[in-house]
Structure formats: C-alpha cells, structure tokens
Coordinates of C-alpha atoms (C1' of nucleotides) in Angstrom, one line a residue:
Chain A
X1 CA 28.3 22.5 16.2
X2 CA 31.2 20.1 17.3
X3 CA 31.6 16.5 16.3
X4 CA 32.6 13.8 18.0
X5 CA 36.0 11.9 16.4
X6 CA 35.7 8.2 15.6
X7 CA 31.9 8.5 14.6
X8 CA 30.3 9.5 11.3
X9 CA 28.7 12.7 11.1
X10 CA 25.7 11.5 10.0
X11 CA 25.1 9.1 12.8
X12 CA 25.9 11.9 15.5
X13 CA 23.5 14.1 13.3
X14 CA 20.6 11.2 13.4
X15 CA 20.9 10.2 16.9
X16 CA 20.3 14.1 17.6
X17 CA 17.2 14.1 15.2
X18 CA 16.1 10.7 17.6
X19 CA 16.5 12.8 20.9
X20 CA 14.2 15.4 19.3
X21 CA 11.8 13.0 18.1
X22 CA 11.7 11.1 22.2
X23 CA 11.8 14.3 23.4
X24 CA 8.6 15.3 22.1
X25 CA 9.7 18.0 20.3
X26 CA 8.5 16.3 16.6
X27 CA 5.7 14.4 17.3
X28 CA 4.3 11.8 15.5
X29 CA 2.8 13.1 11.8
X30 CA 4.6 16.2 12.3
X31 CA 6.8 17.8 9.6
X32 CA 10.1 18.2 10.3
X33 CA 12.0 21.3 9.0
X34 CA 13.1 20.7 5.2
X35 CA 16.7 18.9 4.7
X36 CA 17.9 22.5 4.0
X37 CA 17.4 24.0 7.2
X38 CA 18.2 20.8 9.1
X39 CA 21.6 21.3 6.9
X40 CA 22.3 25.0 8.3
X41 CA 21.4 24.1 11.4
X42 CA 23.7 21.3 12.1
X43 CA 26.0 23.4 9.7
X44 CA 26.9 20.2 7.3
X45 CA 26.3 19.6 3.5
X46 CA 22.7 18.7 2.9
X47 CA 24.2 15.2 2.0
X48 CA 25.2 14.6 5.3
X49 CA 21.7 15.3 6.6
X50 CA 20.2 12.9 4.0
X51 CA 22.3 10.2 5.1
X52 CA 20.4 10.4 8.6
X53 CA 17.2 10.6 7.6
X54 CA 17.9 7.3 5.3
X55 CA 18.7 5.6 8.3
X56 CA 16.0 6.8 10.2
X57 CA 14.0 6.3 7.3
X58 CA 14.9 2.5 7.4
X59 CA 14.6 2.3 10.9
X60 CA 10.9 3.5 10.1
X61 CA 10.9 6.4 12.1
X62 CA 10.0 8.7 9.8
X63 CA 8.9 9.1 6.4
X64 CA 9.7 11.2 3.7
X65 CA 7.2 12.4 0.8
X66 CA 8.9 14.3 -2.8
X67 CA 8.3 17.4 -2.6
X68 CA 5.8 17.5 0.6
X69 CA 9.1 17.1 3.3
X70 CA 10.1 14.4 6.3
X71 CA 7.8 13.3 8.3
X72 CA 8.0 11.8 11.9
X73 CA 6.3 8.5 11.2
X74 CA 2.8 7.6 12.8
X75 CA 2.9 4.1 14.7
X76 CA 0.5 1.9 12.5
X77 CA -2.3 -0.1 14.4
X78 CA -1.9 -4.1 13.4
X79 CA -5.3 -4.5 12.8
X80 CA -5.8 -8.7 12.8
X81 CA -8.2 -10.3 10.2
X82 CA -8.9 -13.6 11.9
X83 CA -11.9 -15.7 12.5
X84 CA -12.5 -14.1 15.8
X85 CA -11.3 -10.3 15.0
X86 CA -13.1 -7.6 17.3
X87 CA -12.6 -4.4 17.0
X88 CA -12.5 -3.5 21.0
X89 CA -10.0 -6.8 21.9
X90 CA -7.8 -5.6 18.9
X91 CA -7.7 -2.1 20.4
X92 CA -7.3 -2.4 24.1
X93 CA -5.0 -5.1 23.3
X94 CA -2.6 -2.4 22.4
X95 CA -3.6 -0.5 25.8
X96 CA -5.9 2.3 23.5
X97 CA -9.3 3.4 24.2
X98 CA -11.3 1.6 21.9
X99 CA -15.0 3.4 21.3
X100 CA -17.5 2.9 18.5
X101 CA -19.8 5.8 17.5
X102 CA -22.9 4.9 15.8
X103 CA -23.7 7.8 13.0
X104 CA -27.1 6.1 11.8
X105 CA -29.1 3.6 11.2
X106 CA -31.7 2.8 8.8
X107 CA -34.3 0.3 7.8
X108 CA -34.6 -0.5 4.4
X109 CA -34.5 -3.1 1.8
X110 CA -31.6 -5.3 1.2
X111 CA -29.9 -4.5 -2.5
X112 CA -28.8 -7.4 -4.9
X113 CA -25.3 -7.4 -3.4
X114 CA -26.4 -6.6 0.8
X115 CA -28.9 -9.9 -0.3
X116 CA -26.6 -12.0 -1.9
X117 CA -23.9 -11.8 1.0
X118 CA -26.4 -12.1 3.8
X119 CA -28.0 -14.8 1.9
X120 CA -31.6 -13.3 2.6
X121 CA -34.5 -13.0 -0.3
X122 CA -34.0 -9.3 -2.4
X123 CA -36.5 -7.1 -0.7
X124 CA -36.5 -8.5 2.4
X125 CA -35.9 -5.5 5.2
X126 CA -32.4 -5.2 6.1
X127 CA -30.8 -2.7 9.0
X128 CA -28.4 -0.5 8.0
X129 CA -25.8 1.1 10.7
X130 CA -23.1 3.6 10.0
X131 CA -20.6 4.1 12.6
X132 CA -16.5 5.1 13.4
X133 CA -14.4 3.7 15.6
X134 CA -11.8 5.2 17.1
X135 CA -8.9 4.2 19.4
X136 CA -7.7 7.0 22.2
X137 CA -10.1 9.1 19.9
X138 CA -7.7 8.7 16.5
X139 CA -10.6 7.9 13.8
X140 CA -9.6 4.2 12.3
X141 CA -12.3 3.1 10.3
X142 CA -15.4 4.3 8.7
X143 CA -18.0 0.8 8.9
X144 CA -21.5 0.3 7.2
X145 CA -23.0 -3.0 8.5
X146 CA -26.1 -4.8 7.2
X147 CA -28.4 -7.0 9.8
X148 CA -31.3 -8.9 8.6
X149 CA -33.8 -6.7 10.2
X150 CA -36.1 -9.7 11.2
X151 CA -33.3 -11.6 13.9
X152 CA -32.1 -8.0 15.0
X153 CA -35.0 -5.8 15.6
X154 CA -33.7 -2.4 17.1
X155 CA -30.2 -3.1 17.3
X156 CA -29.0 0.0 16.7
X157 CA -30.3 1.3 19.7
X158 CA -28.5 -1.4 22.1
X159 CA -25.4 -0.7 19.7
X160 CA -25.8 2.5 20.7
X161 CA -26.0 2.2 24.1
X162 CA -22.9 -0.4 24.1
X163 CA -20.5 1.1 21.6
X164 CA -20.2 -2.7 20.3
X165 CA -21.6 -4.8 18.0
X166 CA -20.8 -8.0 20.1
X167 CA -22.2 -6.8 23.1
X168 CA -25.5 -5.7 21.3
X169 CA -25.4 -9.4 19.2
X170 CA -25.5 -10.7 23.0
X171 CA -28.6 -8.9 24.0
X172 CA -30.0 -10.7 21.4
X173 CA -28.9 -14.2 22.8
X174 CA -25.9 -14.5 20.2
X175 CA -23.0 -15.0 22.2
X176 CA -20.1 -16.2 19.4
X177 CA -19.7 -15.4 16.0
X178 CA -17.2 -15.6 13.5
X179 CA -16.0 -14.2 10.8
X180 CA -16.2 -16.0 7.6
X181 CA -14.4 -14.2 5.4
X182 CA -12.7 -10.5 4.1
X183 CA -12.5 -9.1 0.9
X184 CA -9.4 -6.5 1.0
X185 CA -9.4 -3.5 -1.6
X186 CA -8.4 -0.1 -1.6
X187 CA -9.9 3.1 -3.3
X188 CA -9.4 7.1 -2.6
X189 CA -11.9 7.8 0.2
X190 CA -14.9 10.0 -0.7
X191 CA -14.7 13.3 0.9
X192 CA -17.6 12.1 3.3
X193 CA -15.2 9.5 4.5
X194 CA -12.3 11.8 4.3
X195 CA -13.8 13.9 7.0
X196 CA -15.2 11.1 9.0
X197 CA -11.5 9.9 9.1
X198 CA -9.4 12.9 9.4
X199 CA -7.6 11.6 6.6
X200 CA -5.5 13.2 3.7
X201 CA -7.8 13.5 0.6
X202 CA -5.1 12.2 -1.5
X203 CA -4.1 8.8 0.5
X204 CA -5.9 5.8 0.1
X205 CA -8.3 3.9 2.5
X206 CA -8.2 0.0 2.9
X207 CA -11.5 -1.1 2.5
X208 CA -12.6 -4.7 4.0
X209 CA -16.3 -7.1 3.4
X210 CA -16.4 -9.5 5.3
X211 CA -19.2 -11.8 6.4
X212 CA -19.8 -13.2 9.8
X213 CA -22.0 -16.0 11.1
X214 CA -23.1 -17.4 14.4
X215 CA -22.2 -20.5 15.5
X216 CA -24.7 -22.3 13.1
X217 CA -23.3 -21.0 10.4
X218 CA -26.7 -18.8 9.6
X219 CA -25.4 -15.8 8.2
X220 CA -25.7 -12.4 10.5
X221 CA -24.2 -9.7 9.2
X222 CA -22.3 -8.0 6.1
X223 CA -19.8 -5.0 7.1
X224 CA -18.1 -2.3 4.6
X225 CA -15.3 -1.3 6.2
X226 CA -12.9 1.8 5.1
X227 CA -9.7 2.1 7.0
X228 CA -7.3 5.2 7.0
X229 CA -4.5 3.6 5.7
X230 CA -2.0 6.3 7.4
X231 CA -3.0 4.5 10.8
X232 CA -4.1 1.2 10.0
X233 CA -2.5 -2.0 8.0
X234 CA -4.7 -5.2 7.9
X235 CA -2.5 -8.2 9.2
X236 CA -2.8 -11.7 8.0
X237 CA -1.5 -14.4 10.4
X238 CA -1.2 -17.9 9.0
X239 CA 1.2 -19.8 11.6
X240 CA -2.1 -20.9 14.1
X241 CA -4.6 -21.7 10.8
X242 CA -4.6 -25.6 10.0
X243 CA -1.8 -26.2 7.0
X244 CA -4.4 -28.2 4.5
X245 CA -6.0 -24.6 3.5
Chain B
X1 CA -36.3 2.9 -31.4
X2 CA -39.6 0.9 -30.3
X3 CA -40.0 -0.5 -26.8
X4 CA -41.7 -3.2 -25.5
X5 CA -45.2 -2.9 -23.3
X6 CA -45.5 -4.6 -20.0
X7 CA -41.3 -3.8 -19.5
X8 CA -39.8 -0.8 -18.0
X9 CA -37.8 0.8 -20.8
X10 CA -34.9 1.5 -18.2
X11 CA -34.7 -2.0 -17.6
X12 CA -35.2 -2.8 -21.9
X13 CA -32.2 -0.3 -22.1
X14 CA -30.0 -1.9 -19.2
X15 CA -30.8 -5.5 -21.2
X16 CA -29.1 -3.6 -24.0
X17 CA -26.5 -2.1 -22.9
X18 CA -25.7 -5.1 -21.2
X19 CA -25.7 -7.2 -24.7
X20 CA -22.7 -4.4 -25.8
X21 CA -20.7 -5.7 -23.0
X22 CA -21.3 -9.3 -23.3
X23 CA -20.9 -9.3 -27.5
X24 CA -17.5 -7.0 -26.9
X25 CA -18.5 -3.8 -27.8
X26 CA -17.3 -2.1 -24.8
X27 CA -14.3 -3.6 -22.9
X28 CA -13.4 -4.0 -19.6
X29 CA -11.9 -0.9 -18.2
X30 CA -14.2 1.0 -21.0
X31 CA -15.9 4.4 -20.9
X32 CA -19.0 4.0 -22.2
X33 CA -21.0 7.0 -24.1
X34 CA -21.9 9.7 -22.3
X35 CA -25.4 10.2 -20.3
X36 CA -26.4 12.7 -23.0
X37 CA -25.3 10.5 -25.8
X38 CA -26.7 7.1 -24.4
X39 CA -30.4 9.2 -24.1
X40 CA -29.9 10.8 -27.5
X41 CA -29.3 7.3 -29.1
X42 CA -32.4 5.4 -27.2
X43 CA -34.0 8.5 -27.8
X44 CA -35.5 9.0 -24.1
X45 CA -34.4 11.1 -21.0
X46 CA -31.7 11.0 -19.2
X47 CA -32.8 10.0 -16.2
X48 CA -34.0 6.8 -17.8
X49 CA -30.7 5.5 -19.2
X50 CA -28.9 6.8 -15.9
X51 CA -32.4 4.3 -14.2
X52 CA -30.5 1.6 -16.3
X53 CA -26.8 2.2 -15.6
X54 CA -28.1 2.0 -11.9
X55 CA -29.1 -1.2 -12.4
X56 CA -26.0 -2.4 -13.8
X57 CA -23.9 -0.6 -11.2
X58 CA -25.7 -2.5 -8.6
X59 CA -25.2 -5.3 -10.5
X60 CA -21.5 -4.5 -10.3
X61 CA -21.4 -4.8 -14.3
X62 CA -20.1 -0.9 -14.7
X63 CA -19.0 1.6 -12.8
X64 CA -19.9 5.8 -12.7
X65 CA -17.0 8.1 -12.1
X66 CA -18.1 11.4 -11.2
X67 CA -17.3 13.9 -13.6
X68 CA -15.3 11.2 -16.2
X69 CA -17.9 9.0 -17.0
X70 CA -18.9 5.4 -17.0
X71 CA -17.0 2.1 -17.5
X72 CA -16.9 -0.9 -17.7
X73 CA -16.1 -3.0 -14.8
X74 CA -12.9 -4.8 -15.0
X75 CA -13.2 -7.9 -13.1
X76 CA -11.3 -8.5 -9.9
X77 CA -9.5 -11.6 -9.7
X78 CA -9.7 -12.6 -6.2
X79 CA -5.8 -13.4 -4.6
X80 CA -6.3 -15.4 -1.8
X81 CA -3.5 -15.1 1.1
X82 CA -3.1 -18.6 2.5
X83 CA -0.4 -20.2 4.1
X84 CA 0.2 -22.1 0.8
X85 CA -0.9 -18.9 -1.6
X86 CA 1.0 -19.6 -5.0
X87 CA 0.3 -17.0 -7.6
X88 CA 0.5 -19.6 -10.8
X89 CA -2.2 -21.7 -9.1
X90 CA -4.6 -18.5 -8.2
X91 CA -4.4 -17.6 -11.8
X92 CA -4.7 -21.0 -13.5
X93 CA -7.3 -21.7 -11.4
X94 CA -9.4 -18.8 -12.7
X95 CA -8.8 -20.1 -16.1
X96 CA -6.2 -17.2 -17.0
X97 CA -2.7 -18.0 -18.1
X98 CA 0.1 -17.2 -15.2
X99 CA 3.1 -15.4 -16.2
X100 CA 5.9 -13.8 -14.3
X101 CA 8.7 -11.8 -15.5
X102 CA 12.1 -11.4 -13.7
X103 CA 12.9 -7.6 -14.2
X104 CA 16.4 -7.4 -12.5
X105 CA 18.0 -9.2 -9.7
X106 CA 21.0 -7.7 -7.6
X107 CA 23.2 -9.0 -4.8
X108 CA 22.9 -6.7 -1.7
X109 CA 23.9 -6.2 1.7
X110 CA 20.3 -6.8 3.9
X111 CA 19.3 -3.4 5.3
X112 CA 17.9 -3.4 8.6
X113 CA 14.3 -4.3 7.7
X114 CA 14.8 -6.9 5.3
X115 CA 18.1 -8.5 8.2
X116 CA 15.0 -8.1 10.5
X117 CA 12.5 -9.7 8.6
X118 CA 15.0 -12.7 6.6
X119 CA 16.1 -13.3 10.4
X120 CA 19.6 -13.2 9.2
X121 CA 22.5 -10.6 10.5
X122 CA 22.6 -7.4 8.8
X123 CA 25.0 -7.3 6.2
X124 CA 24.8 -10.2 5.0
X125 CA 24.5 -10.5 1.5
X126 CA 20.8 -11.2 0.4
X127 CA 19.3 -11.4 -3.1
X128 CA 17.0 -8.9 -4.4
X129 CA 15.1 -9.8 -7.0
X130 CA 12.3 -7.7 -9.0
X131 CA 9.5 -9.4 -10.8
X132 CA 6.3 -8.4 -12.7
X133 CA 3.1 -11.1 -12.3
X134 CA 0.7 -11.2 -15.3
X135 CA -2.7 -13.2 -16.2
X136 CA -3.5 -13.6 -19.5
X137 CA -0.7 -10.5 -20.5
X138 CA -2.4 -8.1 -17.9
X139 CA -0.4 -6.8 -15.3
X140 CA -1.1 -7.6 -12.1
X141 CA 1.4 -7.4 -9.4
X142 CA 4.8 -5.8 -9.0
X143 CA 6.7 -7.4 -6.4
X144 CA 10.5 -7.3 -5.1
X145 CA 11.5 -10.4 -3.1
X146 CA 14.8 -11.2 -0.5
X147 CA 16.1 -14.6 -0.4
X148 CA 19.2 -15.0 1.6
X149 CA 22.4 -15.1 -0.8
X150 CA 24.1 -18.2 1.4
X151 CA 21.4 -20.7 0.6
X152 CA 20.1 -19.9 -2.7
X153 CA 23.2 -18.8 -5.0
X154 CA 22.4 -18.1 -8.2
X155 CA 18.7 -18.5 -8.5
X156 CA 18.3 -15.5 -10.4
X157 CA 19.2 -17.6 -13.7
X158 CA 16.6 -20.5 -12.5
X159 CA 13.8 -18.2 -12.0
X160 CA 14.6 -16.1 -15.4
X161 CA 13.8 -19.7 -17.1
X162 CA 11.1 -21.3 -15.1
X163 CA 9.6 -17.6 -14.4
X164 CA 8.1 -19.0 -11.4
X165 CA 9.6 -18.9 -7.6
X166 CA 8.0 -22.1 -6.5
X167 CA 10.2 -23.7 -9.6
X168 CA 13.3 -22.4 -8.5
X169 CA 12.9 -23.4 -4.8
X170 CA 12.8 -27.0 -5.6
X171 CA 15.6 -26.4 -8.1
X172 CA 17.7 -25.7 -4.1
X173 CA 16.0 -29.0 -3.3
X174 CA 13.2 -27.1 -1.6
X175 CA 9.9 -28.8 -2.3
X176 CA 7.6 -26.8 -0.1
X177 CA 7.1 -23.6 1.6
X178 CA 4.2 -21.1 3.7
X179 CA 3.4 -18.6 4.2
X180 CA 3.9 -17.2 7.7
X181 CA 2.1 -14.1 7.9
X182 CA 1.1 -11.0 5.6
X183 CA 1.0 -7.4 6.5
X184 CA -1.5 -5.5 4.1
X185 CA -1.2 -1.6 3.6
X186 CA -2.4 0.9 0.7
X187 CA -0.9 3.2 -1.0
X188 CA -0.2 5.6 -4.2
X189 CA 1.7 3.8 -6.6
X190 CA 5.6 5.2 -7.8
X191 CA 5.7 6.7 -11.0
X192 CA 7.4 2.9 -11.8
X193 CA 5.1 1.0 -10.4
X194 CA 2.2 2.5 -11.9
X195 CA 4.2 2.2 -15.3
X196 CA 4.7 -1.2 -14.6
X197 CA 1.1 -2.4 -13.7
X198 CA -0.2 -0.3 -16.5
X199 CA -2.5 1.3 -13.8
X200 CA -3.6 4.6 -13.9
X201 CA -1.3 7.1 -11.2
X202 CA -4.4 8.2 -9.3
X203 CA -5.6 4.7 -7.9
X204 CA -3.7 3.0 -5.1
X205 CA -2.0 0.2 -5.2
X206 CA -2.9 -2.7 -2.4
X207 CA 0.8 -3.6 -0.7
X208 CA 1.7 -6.8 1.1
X209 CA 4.8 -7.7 2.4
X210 CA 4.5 -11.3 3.4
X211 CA 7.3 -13.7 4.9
X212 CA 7.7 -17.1 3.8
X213 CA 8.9 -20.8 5.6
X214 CA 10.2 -24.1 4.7
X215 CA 9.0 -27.1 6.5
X216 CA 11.4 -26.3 9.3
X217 CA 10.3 -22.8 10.2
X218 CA 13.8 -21.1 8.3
X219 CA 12.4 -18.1 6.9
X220 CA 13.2 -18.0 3.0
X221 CA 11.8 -15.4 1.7
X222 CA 10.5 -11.6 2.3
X223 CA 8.4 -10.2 -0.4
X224 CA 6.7 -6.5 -1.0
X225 CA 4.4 -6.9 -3.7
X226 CA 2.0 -4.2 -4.7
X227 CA -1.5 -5.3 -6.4
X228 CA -2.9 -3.1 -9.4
X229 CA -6.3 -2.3 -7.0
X230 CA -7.9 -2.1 -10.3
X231 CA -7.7 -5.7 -11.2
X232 CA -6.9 -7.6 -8.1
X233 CA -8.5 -7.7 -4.7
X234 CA -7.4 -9.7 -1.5
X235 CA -9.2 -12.7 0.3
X236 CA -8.9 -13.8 3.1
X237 CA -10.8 -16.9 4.0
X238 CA -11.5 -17.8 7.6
X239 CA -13.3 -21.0 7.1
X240 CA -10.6 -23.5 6.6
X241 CA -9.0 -21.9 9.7
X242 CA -8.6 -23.4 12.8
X243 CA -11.2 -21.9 15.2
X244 CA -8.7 -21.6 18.1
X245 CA -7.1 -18.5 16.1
Chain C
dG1 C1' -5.9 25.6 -15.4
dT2 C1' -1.2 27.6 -15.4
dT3 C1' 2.8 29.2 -13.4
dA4 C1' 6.0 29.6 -9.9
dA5 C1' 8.1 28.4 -5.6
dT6 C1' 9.2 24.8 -2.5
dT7 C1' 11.0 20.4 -1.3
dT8 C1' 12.9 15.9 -2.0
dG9 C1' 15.4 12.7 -5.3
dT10 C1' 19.2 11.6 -8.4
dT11 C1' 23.5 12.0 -10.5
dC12 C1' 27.6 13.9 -11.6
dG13 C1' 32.4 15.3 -9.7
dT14 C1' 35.9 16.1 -6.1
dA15 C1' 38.4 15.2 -1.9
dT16 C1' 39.8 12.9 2.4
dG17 C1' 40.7 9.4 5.8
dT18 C1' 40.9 4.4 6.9
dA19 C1' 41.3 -0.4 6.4
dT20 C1' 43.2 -4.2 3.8
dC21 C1' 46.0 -6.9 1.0
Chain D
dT1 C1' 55.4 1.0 1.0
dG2 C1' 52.2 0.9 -2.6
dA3 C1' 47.8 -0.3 -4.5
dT4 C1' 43.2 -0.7 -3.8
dA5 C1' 38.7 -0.5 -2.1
dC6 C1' 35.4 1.7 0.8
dA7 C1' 32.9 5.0 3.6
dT8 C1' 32.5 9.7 4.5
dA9 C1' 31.7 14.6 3.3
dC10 C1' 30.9 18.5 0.2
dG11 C1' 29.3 21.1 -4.0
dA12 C1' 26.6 21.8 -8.1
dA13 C1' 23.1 20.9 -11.2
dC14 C1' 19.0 19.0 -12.6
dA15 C1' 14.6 16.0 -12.2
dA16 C1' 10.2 15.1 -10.1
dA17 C1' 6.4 15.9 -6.9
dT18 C1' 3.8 19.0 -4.3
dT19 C1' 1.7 23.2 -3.0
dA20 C1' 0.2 27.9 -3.3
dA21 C1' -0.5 32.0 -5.9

DNA sequence: GTTAATTTGTTCGTATGTATC
DNA sequence: TGATACATACGAACAAATTAA
C-alpha cells in the first residue's frame, strides 16, 4: 500500500474504510474485520488503524463494542413523541414502508393498572391487541394496546384489515386523537420480544405508556410499547410546545 | 397461624406482607423470602403466597425476577423533559432532597459531535464537565455536559459550590434557559457508570442527550446524561403542549 | 460453570517530522 | 539557530469484555 505525502495515514486509511462502507461492501450492522487484520491489510501499526475508526467512530459511522469488534453503524429511526405522533406519518416521513401487523387480540377484563390509565371501572371488559410494526420490513416496536371494549367493539378486525390504529379509530367515527402523555423506561426484552424484534438478547428495549384521548378528552386507549433500541431513539422536541410548561 | 373466615387467605397474606413493606421490614430494592420460605412461614401452599405476591405485583408494590426472586419495588421518580426541566426542582418537588456532585471538569477541544451540537467551530475550546445527580443520597443520573469555554470561563469552580447548573448560569448573568429538544436512547451501562449510579451492570441505563437555549436561541449547553432505569423513568407530558405540534 | 481464545481498550516508551516562537 | 510543542506512527504489554469450547 502507498501513501499519499502531505496527508496523515490515518485519514487516507479512514477515507478508504468510507469508500468500502458507500460501496456497499460493509453494510449497515455488519462487522468489519478486527483492527488486526484491517492493520495487515493496510500494512500499518494497529495504532494507525485505531486512529480511523475514532474518527469514523465520531463521525457516527460506526460503532465499536470491547471485545465483540467494529461495527458499521445502523441509521437510527427518530421516532417523535408529540401530541400528534403516528406511527405510519413518522415512518413514511422518512420515505420507509411503514406496516403494522396485528399478532392478537383478546377480550378480557381490564387489570388495576389497564383500569386506572383508561380510567374505566376494574372489571369492566377491555380489548387487548398485540401487534409489530415495521418500517421497509425492519421490526421497530413490539406494542400491546388496551381499548375499552364497549366504544370499540371488534376493532381488531378493522385494525386488521387497515394495518392502523387511526384508520380503524375512524371507522368508528373518531377522527382526531391525541396523545396525552408517555412514560419512557427501559428493560432487557423478554425473549418473546427478543424474537418478535430481531433484537440482540443482551441490548435493551425502550419501552413507552402513553395515553391518548379523543378530542373530548374521554380517554381511548393505553399502549405498551417496546422499542429495539439498536434502531429506534425516542425524540423529544420542545421548540413548537408553548414556553409556560 | 389462624386466618380469618369470609377473606381469601391469599389476599390475608398479601395484607401481610404488605404491612412488612410499609413498617420497613423489607426495603426498596429488597429480595424478599423465597416462595418456599414465605409458604413454610404462613404455613400454606405455595401457590397461595405466589396468589398474594400476584396481587401485589399488579399492584406494582413488588416485583418477581425469574429465577432470583422477589423484591421490592423501588419507586420510580418520574423526570419530566420540558422545555424548562430543572433537575433540583423535579426532586424537591417530590419531597426528596436534590444534590449534585461535580466529578471532574476539563478544558477541551469540541470534537465533531459536540462542535455540531454547541453550534460552535470545531476546535474550539469547550468545557467538559462530569457530574453525578442524587435524591435524598441515591444516585440517580450520571451526566457529562459542554458549555462553550468563551462564554462561561471558569464555571467549573461556581458549580463545585452551588452544585447546581442553573446557579452557575446566572453567576454568567444568565437568568434563564430551555430546553430545545431531547434525544432518548437505551443502553448497557460502562463499568463506570454502573459504579457510579450504584446500579446493577445488567440493567440498562435510559440516555438523553438534550441541548439547551438562552432567551435568544444561543445554544449553551449539550448534555448526555444516563438515568439509573432502576430508579428513574421519563415523562413526557403532552398536555401543556401546544396542539399545533 | 469454567476456561481459553478472541477482540477492543489503555498505557507505557520510542522516534520522526513540522510548525512556532 | 535553538527550544519547544504538537501531531503522527510504531512496538510491546496488559486490562477488560465477549464468545465459544
């Protein structure tokens, strides 16, 4: 390998690593061969090569793990926690497919805490639906969402049909709703979610509650939602909200 | 033991085990006896005590592990990110006594991301500054904030004394700030980190790295803080939000 | 569950060229 | 010219995290 004069070996050596990564030839969440190899290959001290992948590093395209390797870093989805987040307009805002698959549904009665946030009396029937949504088929988020079963008899087969909440709130004559709050946490994802996700075992998943109400403020549904953190950060924007809050 | 008639013994036993929380008997963060033990010492089945922890878990008063037990839920002290989030206020207002700790503060060269973020050139010297947040002596957050080096010379030393940032802002004659927009991500905590926040290594940490204003729109401060997931979760509250967002 | 191998992270030391005062 | 600082590059050794046997 020959180096250009007047530039640092490092930089020649991360702009190469770049091309590869444009090229296609490391794709995003691929490994990229151990800072030993990269060393032989480019025939330099394994210093040198470290000095790249800092700088790439910063630039955030990739990622390096101890003792796992570099990785060529996964573009995270901005995922927007206003008043008016939907899933679909967050998506296809970033020109991916956005599709929601719904895993099941059941009826059944609302717990002390599925009561409490949807502000119905304990026992009263509740609809349960499980579902993923995806964006250009990448798994995002793993959702549970409680309806009062009374306002939304058989939702979950026009949510079915639509692939979106909103749409099937509509059939039901509720054409705005907001979102009244989100409760962010995080946890290791149970190996049922894990799976659903496509997600490492041993990275975390954001997990959001959040309540929504229609337009009277009536309370209409109470979502669980697990996020693969590898592909997903929650944003927060507090420039357009009113400055008394 | 005797029961009482006309009561489900589960729900006797839940009453108390619940009394050994409130009196203090088990902590917070806790591991309570064992299924086994818990039936021994009520002297029923298992399945009746594990009928009561149920209960409780629902109640969101403990917490099973599977295959280490069950604790005690810690309670999570809700950090609410609005444009005007201080972390003193959150905590006073919970009743808990605010503290934060400087930990080191260097003079740096910006790297890319924080130049980007500050909105300042790169190179220019910014101040890094490395604090832990406490309530009531429990660790809570470990954050590292960037303040441009120009305007606020020397604040290390004013924030060391009046361990709070707010405090040493208006020492620079800055009497109020916002928060522009956070950016939430999860993640496995450093081997410092999770010394820091006391936490254990194999829960995540909640991240946030958040930019802050004056009145004028200059960008102040850029801060990556990372919650112990255990103790804190985030809000976000939509309600006192414009609806045009 | 333990051990060993792999891989990145950190810290020494050494040497060289370049820019600056 | 000299003194000094700084970035670059290499080598060796060890620490820490992960993975596989």
């Amino acid at each position: 390998m020959e180096w250009e004069k007047g530039e640092a070996i490092w930089k020649q050596i991360g702009r190469l690593l770049l091309q590869d990564i444009t090229a296609g030839v490391y794709k995003p969440g691929d490994k990229l061969p151990t800072e030993n190899e990269l060393a032989k290959r480019f025939g330099v001290n394994r210093h040198t090569v470290r000095s790249a992948i800092a700088a790439l590093t910063e630039d955030n395209v990739m990622r390096v793990e101890q003792g796992r390797g570099t990785f060529v870093q996964e573009s995270l989805m901005d995922y927007t926690l206003g008043s008016r987040t939907r899933f679909s307009q967050i998506v296809s805002g970033r020109h991916r497919l956005p599709d929601k698959t719904l895993l099941s549904s059941e009826r059944e009665k609302a717990t002390k805490q599925v009561a409490k946030k949807l502000m119905v009396a304990r026992d009263e029937k509740v609809i349960k639906l499980e579902s993923v949504s995806q964006a250009d088929g990448i798994a995002l988020a793993h959702s549970i969402s409680y309806l009062p079963a009374l306002r939304f008899k058989g939702i979950e087969k026009v949510f079915a049909e639509t692939k979106s909440l909103t749409e099937a709130f509509k059939y039901f004559g509720l054409n705005d709703y907001t979102r009244k709050n989100t409760r962010i946490t995080a946890q290791m994802p149970s190996k049922r979610t894990a799976e659903l996700l496509k997600q490492a075992k041993n990275k975390p998943v954001l997990i959001t509650e959040s309540v929504d109400v229609d337009a009277t403020g009536k309370v209409i549904q109470f979502g669980i939602t697990h996020f693969a953190s590898e592909r997903v950060q929650l944003f927060v924007d507090n420039e357009s909200t009113s400055p008394l809050s």
